[in-house]
């Protein structure tokens, strides 16, 4: 088992004026270099978890350790350098009047010297393929481009962990593809750890591991294969199952004896082909 | 209520140096009871078309006919108010438009603005809340104390309380979890049927377009490039792919299975159930 880079120990959190806990006694570890998808219905505690991880909120009970540092009000600045977050709405996270100003904003906040800053801004925009847009105004960009700039802003701080908090949910399919592809490449190149909070089950199917949250608790964790074999149970939790699994199930109901749950369409098509050749 | 867009054009900031042609020669017929999906990339002109459907934008060329009302380019247009009462638009992230102190006040704001009495408006609010699947206990709550999903439903209830004849939905489920998405889409569909509404859905989801719409219109660079039933539209996969659009998963799957098996199924299937039956028969050696 790889080293754990983030760990939550018995974390509970309740928003002010709310009758119940948003998170209740949640414990899990995130391993270095993995792509972890956190899924769950609206209000299951996914986004609260993200907010706790970079100190936008603090747990009432339990503790959070990020890269060996215990998260406290004193350590949040240190931790935010290691853990960058991309939010849902591309329009809500632009602060600069140009693309490069926007990326520089986080660096300024962390007091990075100007010479170093210029290098980092260029470098991180290059990584998300937005280096031709240095002086563009943000409102001329597409949603996917804006989110890539947001990712560059995070990368410039050279984090070890990047959290996508439903970062693709407001994008069209093309923008979504661009963003996920960018993160996937970065993860490989820089061995980033990626935590993706998502409703997109096709995306979750490509993660290394999935955590299912329900009513403020960890309901289940496992590989995509394990999680998606829960079938109807997932639908009960307000979630869905990926298309290729629905398709496999439909074939099974019709008496086609498939050997497993397929997460990829290609594999399913291949097995169906072997059925054909047997006839 | 029939809606007809007749060769409309719209230029943003016309007669200024910033003039920009957004849509050109767009003609779309939406007879009463039609469920139409409007599809296209960001910047294809969908939102501009959508805003003509209740005269938020007035065409710079052409004519928009909404029920008994005609909106013509270059003419003084009256009675826009009545049009806006008949056509309800649910904008993207409609919860951002909530503003009142209580859920009830927020929902009755629209109807009262159009002259409905307070008592009637409150009655409508109750009904609309029920339709969106919320209990009337939340009427007295502040909309800002609700969860995101609940806020979305309250905002939609505000549009339903206007009792429109036509519903225009701009990505109404963006950001919701799969169950919420399905509940909201099913709710709109049953309202569409029960009240014989005309419904126009702007969406990126080919799944939803295939499932709910009777007609699909595809826009690209300000023009209507294709129009037809879901079966017609999704039968020409390569054309859609060339336009950089997705196809429904079922259609894509049918394509890959046809390629792998080297056969052509007789029809285009839009549901998992139909496609799996057709493929099962094929595998069992029945003639297709």
XYZ file of C-alpha atoms in Angstrom:
567
model
C 0.000 0.000 0.000
C 1.268 3.454 -0.911
C 1.841 6.165 1.667
C -1.112 8.124 2.785
C -0.863 11.795 1.858
C -4.106 12.917 3.451
C -5.884 11.301 6.330
C -9.145 12.107 8.027
C -9.604 10.704 11.499
C -13.100 10.627 13.007
C -14.018 13.958 11.499
C -17.406 15.516 12.299
C -18.739 18.826 11.139
C -21.998 20.696 11.565
C -22.935 23.949 9.818
C -24.302 26.704 11.989
C -28.086 26.638 12.422
C -28.387 23.201 10.894
C -30.076 20.462 12.884
C -27.851 17.609 11.763
C -24.210 16.915 11.086
C -22.972 17.477 7.537
C -20.199 14.990 8.286
C -20.313 12.423 11.029
C -17.306 10.482 12.215
C -15.664 10.283 8.814
C -12.312 8.540 8.496
C -10.385 7.689 5.374
C -6.950 7.926 3.804
C -5.880 9.250 0.455
C -2.785 7.649 -1.015
C 0.013 9.485 -2.705
C -0.369 9.621 -6.475
C -3.856 8.158 -6.694
C -6.937 9.527 -8.447
C -9.694 9.319 -5.885
C -13.295 10.034 -6.849
C -15.725 11.008 -4.109
C -19.329 10.525 -5.165
C -22.625 10.991 -3.356
C -25.999 12.685 -3.661
C -26.432 16.446 -3.191
C -26.021 17.056 0.530
C -24.120 13.821 1.220
C -21.120 15.687 2.572
C -18.775 15.539 -0.435
C -18.252 19.253 -0.797
C -18.041 19.742 2.956
C -15.192 17.239 2.943
C -13.420 19.320 0.295
C -13.909 22.507 2.296
C -12.443 20.877 5.385
C -9.448 19.576 3.479
C -8.142 23.012 2.685
C -9.300 24.745 5.800
C -12.284 26.698 4.482
C -14.079 25.137 7.430
C -12.739 23.390 10.505
C -14.080 20.152 11.951
C -15.712 20.221 15.375
C -14.284 16.800 16.095
C -11.497 14.692 14.742
C -8.371 15.650 12.883
C -7.092 16.058 9.354
C -3.484 15.464 8.384
C -2.228 16.721 5.026
C 1.311 15.804 3.930
C 2.200 15.045 7.516
C 0.961 18.375 8.849
C -2.027 18.572 11.143
C -4.544 21.042 9.758
C -5.114 23.950 12.130
C -5.796 27.658 11.718
C -2.033 28.182 12.007
C -1.061 25.611 9.414
C -3.646 26.366 6.709
C -1.336 28.570 4.649
C 1.294 25.904 4.631
C -1.307 23.320 3.673
C -2.917 25.413 0.953
C 0.421 25.459 -0.844
C 0.279 21.701 -0.984
C -3.345 21.278 -1.794
C -5.006 23.316 -4.525
C -8.681 23.444 -5.253
C -10.666 24.031 -8.437
C -14.286 24.956 -7.866
C -17.478 24.365 -9.804
C -18.263 27.705 -11.389
C -15.638 28.941 -13.842
C -16.958 32.497 -13.574
C -16.759 32.665 -9.794
C -13.074 31.950 -9.518
C -11.567 34.588 -11.755
C -10.019 37.451 -9.844
C -7.517 38.865 -12.346
C -8.372 41.079 -15.312
C -6.137 39.015 -17.589
C -5.268 35.360 -17.687
C -1.729 35.916 -16.405
C -2.829 38.252 -13.616
C -5.259 35.626 -12.514
C -2.626 32.925 -12.305
C -0.274 35.336 -10.528
C -2.852 36.134 -7.854
C -2.213 33.063 -5.737
C 1.537 33.533 -6.020
C 1.270 37.139 -4.855
C -0.727 35.959 -1.881
C 2.041 33.599 -0.974
C 4.710 36.292 -1.399
C 6.607 34.609 -4.231
C 9.346 36.939 -5.634
C 8.465 38.601 -8.931
C 11.132 36.897 -11.080
C 10.122 33.494 -9.893
C 6.473 34.432 -10.303
C 6.857 35.290 -13.986
C 8.467 31.934 -14.653
C 5.852 30.034 -12.722
C 2.937 31.794 -14.429
C 4.277 31.025 -17.889
C 5.198 27.513 -16.981
C 1.858 26.594 -15.501
C -0.126 28.179 -18.328
C 1.976 26.159 -20.752
C 1.082 22.988 -18.887
C -2.643 23.595 -19.366
C -2.046 24.786 -22.957
C -3.261 28.302 -22.268
C 0.065 30.097 -22.777
C -1.223 31.823 -25.920
C -3.823 33.622 -23.864
C -1.584 35.492 -21.392
C -3.181 38.890 -21.856
C -6.695 37.809 -22.774
C -9.578 38.900 -20.665
C -11.280 36.011 -18.914
C -14.759 36.688 -20.311
C -13.507 35.920 -23.806
C -12.699 32.365 -22.797
C -14.898 29.292 -22.956
C -15.870 27.500 -19.757
C -13.295 24.778 -20.363
C -10.569 27.343 -20.959
C -11.500 29.208 -17.782
C -11.269 26.035 -15.737
C -7.878 25.283 -17.275
C -6.693 28.731 -16.214
C -8.034 28.001 -12.733
C -5.989 24.802 -12.750
C -2.914 26.778 -13.846
C -3.500 29.096 -10.887
C -3.397 26.075 -8.624
C -0.390 24.494 -10.363
C 1.646 27.674 -10.056
C 1.760 27.032 -6.317
C 3.260 23.602 -7.039
C 0.862 21.583 -4.953
C 1.088 17.846 -4.356
C -2.681 17.446 -4.303
C -5.370 18.920 -6.478
C -9.053 18.829 -5.554
C -11.664 19.157 -8.258
C -14.925 20.134 -6.573
C -17.412 19.351 -9.335
C -15.039 21.324 -11.517
C -16.504 20.036 -14.764
C -20.199 20.064 -13.939
C -20.917 23.414 -15.576
C -19.009 22.639 -18.746
C -20.206 21.253 -22.050
C -18.903 17.813 -23.055
C -15.991 19.308 -24.952
C -14.916 21.540 -22.053
C -15.280 18.626 -19.648
C -13.043 16.482 -21.829
C -10.406 19.231 -22.037
C -10.250 19.708 -18.294
C -10.104 16.036 -17.385
C -7.489 15.349 -20.029
C -5.377 18.213 -18.686
C -5.570 16.919 -15.130
C -4.879 13.361 -16.208
C -1.710 14.393 -18.053
C -0.528 16.492 -15.106
C -1.162 13.662 -12.724
C 1.113 11.400 -14.766
C 3.828 14.009 -15.336
C 4.005 15.456 -11.845
C 2.682 12.485 -9.901
C -0.041 14.645 -8.438
C -2.666 13.208 -6.171
C -6.122 14.008 -7.534
C -9.302 14.137 -5.478
C -12.302 14.535 -7.710
C -15.679 15.281 -6.217
C -18.137 14.470 -8.935
C -21.579 13.411 -10.105
C -20.140 12.192 -13.360
C -20.004 8.437 -13.004
C -18.255 7.906 -16.299
C -15.477 10.039 -14.868
C -15.532 8.188 -11.543
C -15.272 4.900 -13.446
C -11.796 5.984 -14.573
C -10.555 6.773 -11.059
C -8.212 4.473 -9.145
C -10.560 4.347 -6.210
C -14.028 5.604 -5.317
C -15.512 6.683 -2.012
C -19.295 6.771 -1.839
C -20.696 9.238 0.675
C -24.210 9.085 2.016
C -25.808 11.317 4.633
C -22.546 12.620 5.981
C -20.831 9.253 6.246
C -18.537 7.103 4.162
C -20.919 4.506 2.826
C -18.475 2.388 0.864
C -15.024 2.549 -0.638
C -13.453 0.435 -3.317
C -12.233 0.115 -6.858
C -14.597 1.265 -9.618
C -15.390 -2.411 -10.320
C -16.329 -3.023 -6.702
C -18.389 0.146 -6.385
C -20.306 -0.238 -9.610
C -21.161 -3.845 -8.887
C -23.430 -2.379 -6.183
C -25.915 -1.754 -9.013
C -29.349 -0.870 -7.650
C -27.915 0.029 -4.273
C -26.226 3.018 -5.940
C -29.500 4.122 -7.452
C -31.072 3.956 -3.990
C -28.344 6.310 -2.822
C -29.421 8.855 -5.437
C -26.606 7.933 -7.786
C -26.505 6.141 -11.078
C -24.450 3.424 -12.722
C -22.296 3.852 -15.819
C -23.781 3.077 -19.179
C -21.718 -0.028 -19.919
C -22.919 -1.638 -16.686
C -26.550 -0.853 -17.472
C -26.015 -2.348 -20.877
C -24.385 -5.498 -19.415
C -27.297 -5.868 -17.020
C -29.811 -5.614 -19.850
C -27.971 -8.382 -21.722
C -27.900 -10.567 -18.640
C -31.640 -10.177 -18.174
C -32.084 -11.408 -21.696
C -30.110 -14.520 -20.922
C -26.708 -13.555 -22.325
C -24.334 -14.984 -19.776
C -21.645 -12.305 -19.461
C -18.577 -13.139 -17.396
C -18.310 -9.859 -15.445
C -19.372 -6.289 -14.852
C -17.945 -4.186 -17.626
C -16.705 -0.696 -16.972
C -15.668 -0.108 -20.528
C -17.810 -0.395 -23.596
C -14.943 -1.807 -25.564
C -14.586 -4.835 -23.298
C -18.305 -5.459 -23.387
C -18.399 -5.289 -27.175
C -15.487 -7.729 -27.267
C -17.230 -10.258 -25.078
C -20.434 -9.963 -27.097
C -18.337 -10.657 -30.151
C -17.100 -13.922 -28.628
C -20.735 -14.914 -28.134
C -21.338 -14.320 -31.804
C -18.438 -16.492 -32.821
C -19.725 -19.346 -30.633
C -23.070 -19.425 -32.445
C -49.652 27.921 -27.988
C -47.862 27.768 -31.310
C -44.546 29.502 -31.641
C -42.911 30.260 -34.929
C -39.556 31.873 -35.618
C -39.525 33.158 -39.182
C -36.122 33.921 -40.694
C -34.937 35.779 -37.640
C -31.593 37.445 -37.294
C -30.109 39.029 -34.206
C -27.151 41.380 -33.937
C -25.822 42.290 -30.534
C -25.061 45.995 -30.136
C -26.322 46.764 -33.645
C -25.029 49.989 -35.225
C -22.054 50.237 -32.902
C -18.425 49.287 -33.500
C -19.080 46.247 -31.286
C -21.841 44.884 -33.520
C -21.821 41.097 -33.611
C -24.076 38.814 -35.608
C -25.315 36.088 -33.268
C -27.960 34.265 -35.305
C -28.999 34.498 -38.933
C -31.934 33.208 -40.913
C -33.220 31.010 -38.127
C -36.626 29.447 -38.790
C -38.126 27.066 -36.253
C -41.755 25.934 -35.912
C -42.924 24.862 -32.476
C -46.580 23.750 -32.626
C -48.513 23.412 -29.337
C -47.543 20.297 -27.445
C -44.106 19.924 -29.030
C -41.155 18.940 -26.864
C -38.149 20.339 -28.630
C -34.507 19.959 -27.740
C -32.133 22.680 -28.868
C -28.558 21.486 -29.161
C -25.294 23.132 -30.076
C -21.906 24.223 -28.765
C -21.373 27.150 -26.462
C -21.567 30.165 -28.774
C -23.753 28.458 -31.382
C -26.613 30.888 -30.785
C -28.869 28.704 -28.622
C -29.194 31.244 -25.833
C -29.905 34.031 -28.299
C -32.716 31.985 -29.846
C -34.030 31.150 -26.401
C -34.333 34.804 -25.442
C -36.489 35.481 -28.498
C -39.050 32.972 -27.292
C -40.397 35.406 -24.753
C -39.307 38.633 -26.374
C -36.397 39.334 -24.038
C -34.561 40.005 -27.273
C -36.354 41.406 -30.307
C -35.120 40.216 -33.702
C -33.133 42.622 -35.857
C -34.634 40.865 -38.921
C -37.600 38.542 -39.350
C -40.695 37.803 -37.295
C -41.399 35.888 -34.106
C -44.961 34.636 -33.684
C -45.901 33.625 -30.135
C -49.544 32.508 -29.937
C -51.612 35.477 -31.100
C -48.731 37.907 -30.807
C -46.379 38.949 -33.518
C -42.995 40.495 -32.848
C -41.500 41.997 -35.974
C -38.074 43.448 -36.564
C -37.861 47.219 -36.841
C -41.336 47.840 -35.488
C -42.580 49.133 -32.220
C -43.785 46.087 -30.394
C -46.496 46.248 -27.782
C -47.940 43.703 -25.413
C -44.599 42.073 -24.667
C -45.831 41.686 -21.112
C -48.520 39.240 -22.163
C -45.978 37.188 -24.052
C -43.742 36.997 -21.012
C -46.628 35.755 -18.945
C -47.259 32.914 -21.380
C -43.679 31.791 -21.840
C -41.786 30.815 -18.718
C -38.022 30.556 -18.896
C -36.049 28.516 -16.419
C -32.574 29.945 -16.817
C -29.347 28.151 -16.015
C -28.779 27.983 -12.288
C -32.148 29.629 -11.598
C -31.469 29.535 -7.844
C -29.155 32.500 -8.349
C -32.276 34.554 -8.972
C -33.915 33.842 -5.630
C -34.115 37.056 -3.665
C -37.053 37.168 -1.258
C -37.169 36.658 2.498
C -39.298 33.535 2.326
C -39.929 30.805 -0.188
C -43.575 31.813 -0.426
C -42.807 35.460 -1.156
C -40.329 34.423 -3.794
C -42.783 32.187 -5.605
C -45.711 34.628 -5.523
C -43.585 37.524 -6.765
C -43.976 36.607 -10.442
C -47.730 35.963 -10.517
C -48.471 39.086 -8.411
C -46.309 41.129 -10.731
C -48.709 40.110 -13.488
C -51.779 41.083 -11.481
C -52.764 37.827 -9.791
C -54.295 38.462 -6.353
C -52.231 37.576 -3.298
C -54.633 34.820 -2.252
C -54.563 33.204 -5.689
C -50.818 33.573 -5.939
C -50.408 31.804 -2.580
C -52.620 29.000 -3.771
C -50.476 28.712 -6.888
C -47.339 28.668 -4.752
C -48.647 25.667 -2.805
C -49.474 23.802 -5.968
C -46.175 24.653 -7.628
C -44.212 23.481 -4.577
C -46.055 20.197 -4.688
C -45.246 19.832 -8.377
C -41.534 20.260 -7.768
C -41.660 17.747 -4.939
C -41.216 20.022 -1.914
C -43.432 20.068 1.141
C -45.357 23.190 2.088
C -43.513 23.361 5.415
C -40.720 25.242 3.687
C -42.996 28.103 2.544
C -41.994 30.211 5.536
C -38.296 29.424 5.363
C -35.708 31.660 3.834
C -34.751 30.289 0.413
C -31.122 30.827 1.401
C -31.319 28.283 4.202
C -32.198 25.521 1.767
C -29.856 23.058 0.103
C -28.763 23.681 -3.484
C -31.186 21.120 -4.859
C -34.100 22.579 -2.893
C -33.231 26.099 -4.018
C -33.285 24.934 -7.621
C -36.769 23.484 -7.097
C -38.078 26.654 -5.455
C -36.813 28.725 -8.386
C -38.539 26.370 -10.801
C -41.742 26.579 -8.731
C -41.588 30.346 -9.218
C -41.758 29.845 -12.977
C -44.511 27.202 -12.756
C -46.629 29.503 -10.575
C -46.916 31.820 -13.584
C -48.857 28.985 -15.242
C -47.115 29.418 -18.583
C -48.277 27.733 -21.808
C -44.735 27.298 -22.910
C -41.728 26.301 -20.817
C -38.222 27.103 -21.908
C -35.577 25.180 -19.976
C -31.929 26.174 -20.210
C -29.845 23.282 -18.831
C -32.238 22.891 -15.912
C -30.385 20.048 -14.203
C -26.775 21.246 -14.376
C -24.998 20.492 -11.096
C -27.689 18.185 -9.670
C -27.006 14.606 -8.640
C -28.320 11.833 -10.895
C -31.485 11.258 -8.887
C -32.293 14.968 -8.724
C -31.656 15.232 -12.430
C -34.037 12.426 -13.242
C -36.735 13.695 -10.865
C -36.661 17.186 -12.351
C -36.636 15.996 -15.947
C -39.488 13.562 -15.295
C -41.433 16.314 -13.542
C -41.099 18.623 -16.544
C -42.125 15.818 -18.844
C -45.284 14.986 -16.947
C -46.243 18.686 -16.769
C -45.613 18.893 -20.483
C -48.056 16.036 -21.086
C -50.691 16.987 -18.498
C -50.976 20.616 -19.517
C -50.229 20.148 -23.184
C -47.384 22.628 -22.886
C -44.854 23.445 -25.512
C -41.449 22.702 -24.048
C -38.095 23.825 -25.358
C -35.081 22.243 -23.689
C -31.611 23.636 -24.219
C -29.197 20.887 -23.299
C -25.769 19.330 -23.760
C -27.171 15.958 -22.793
C -27.880 13.876 -25.856
C -29.355 11.320 -23.472
C -32.085 13.739 -22.414
C -32.671 14.933 -25.974
C -33.140 11.331 -27.119
C -35.348 10.433 -24.176
C -37.761 13.347 -23.947
C -37.857 15.348 -27.172
C -40.088 14.783 -30.207
C -38.016 17.215 -32.244
C -34.350 18.113 -32.131
C -32.848 21.276 -33.570
C -29.092 21.555 -33.936
C -27.469 24.952 -34.129
C -23.996 25.839 -35.241
C -22.429 29.258 -35.691
C -25.742 31.052 -35.513
C -27.566 28.837 -37.988
C -29.941 25.918 -37.729
C -27.975 23.118 -39.354
C -30.241 20.160 -38.731
C -33.753 19.500 -37.576
C -35.684 16.268 -37.129
C -36.972 13.558 -34.802
C -34.422 11.959 -32.436
C -34.304 8.854 -34.637
C -33.611 10.965 -37.720
C -30.977 13.038 -35.992
C -29.141 10.159 -34.354
C -29.186 7.979 -37.449
C -26.418 10.046 -38.968
C -23.760 9.669 -36.317
C -20.807 10.720 -38.448
C -22.422 14.046 -39.247
C -22.841 14.805 -35.537
C -19.309 13.769 -34.764
C -18.031 16.058 -37.520
C -19.883 18.906 -35.858
C -18.052 18.024 -32.663
C -21.240 16.929 -30.912
C -21.805 13.863 -28.795
C -24.210 11.105 -29.639
C -26.246 9.240 -27.022
C -24.357 6.388 -25.409
C -26.830 3.863 -26.759
C -26.243 5.061 -30.308
C -22.496 5.017 -29.837
C -22.674 1.502 -28.446
C -24.794 0.349 -31.383
C -22.154 1.751 -33.705
C -19.281 -0.070 -32.033
C -21.146 -3.344 -31.898
C -22.076 -3.070 -35.572
C -18.456 -2.464 -36.448
C -17.135 -5.291 -34.324
C -19.668 -7.826 -35.583
C -19.569 -6.527 -39.125
C -23.345 -6.209 -39.356
C -25.867 -3.420 -39.637
C -28.910 -3.558 -37.376
C -32.100 -2.625 -39.188
C -32.849 0.512 -37.187
C -31.381 3.110 -34.841
C -32.214 2.327 -31.225
C -32.455 5.009 -28.548
C -32.969 2.928 -25.415
C -30.871 0.270 -23.684
C -33.882 -2.012 -23.628
C -34.501 -1.876 -27.392
C -30.854 -2.141 -28.317
C -30.115 -5.061 -25.994
C -33.135 -6.938 -27.406
C -32.036 -6.361 -30.971
C -28.469 -7.444 -30.241
C -29.599 -10.491 -28.256
C -31.699 -11.639 -31.190
C -28.778 -11.109 -33.484
C -26.482 -13.159 -31.242
C -28.990 -15.956 -31.100
C -28.880 -16.045 -34.857
C -32.362 -14.718 -35.539
C -32.628 -12.731 -38.748
C -32.432 -9.003 -38.124
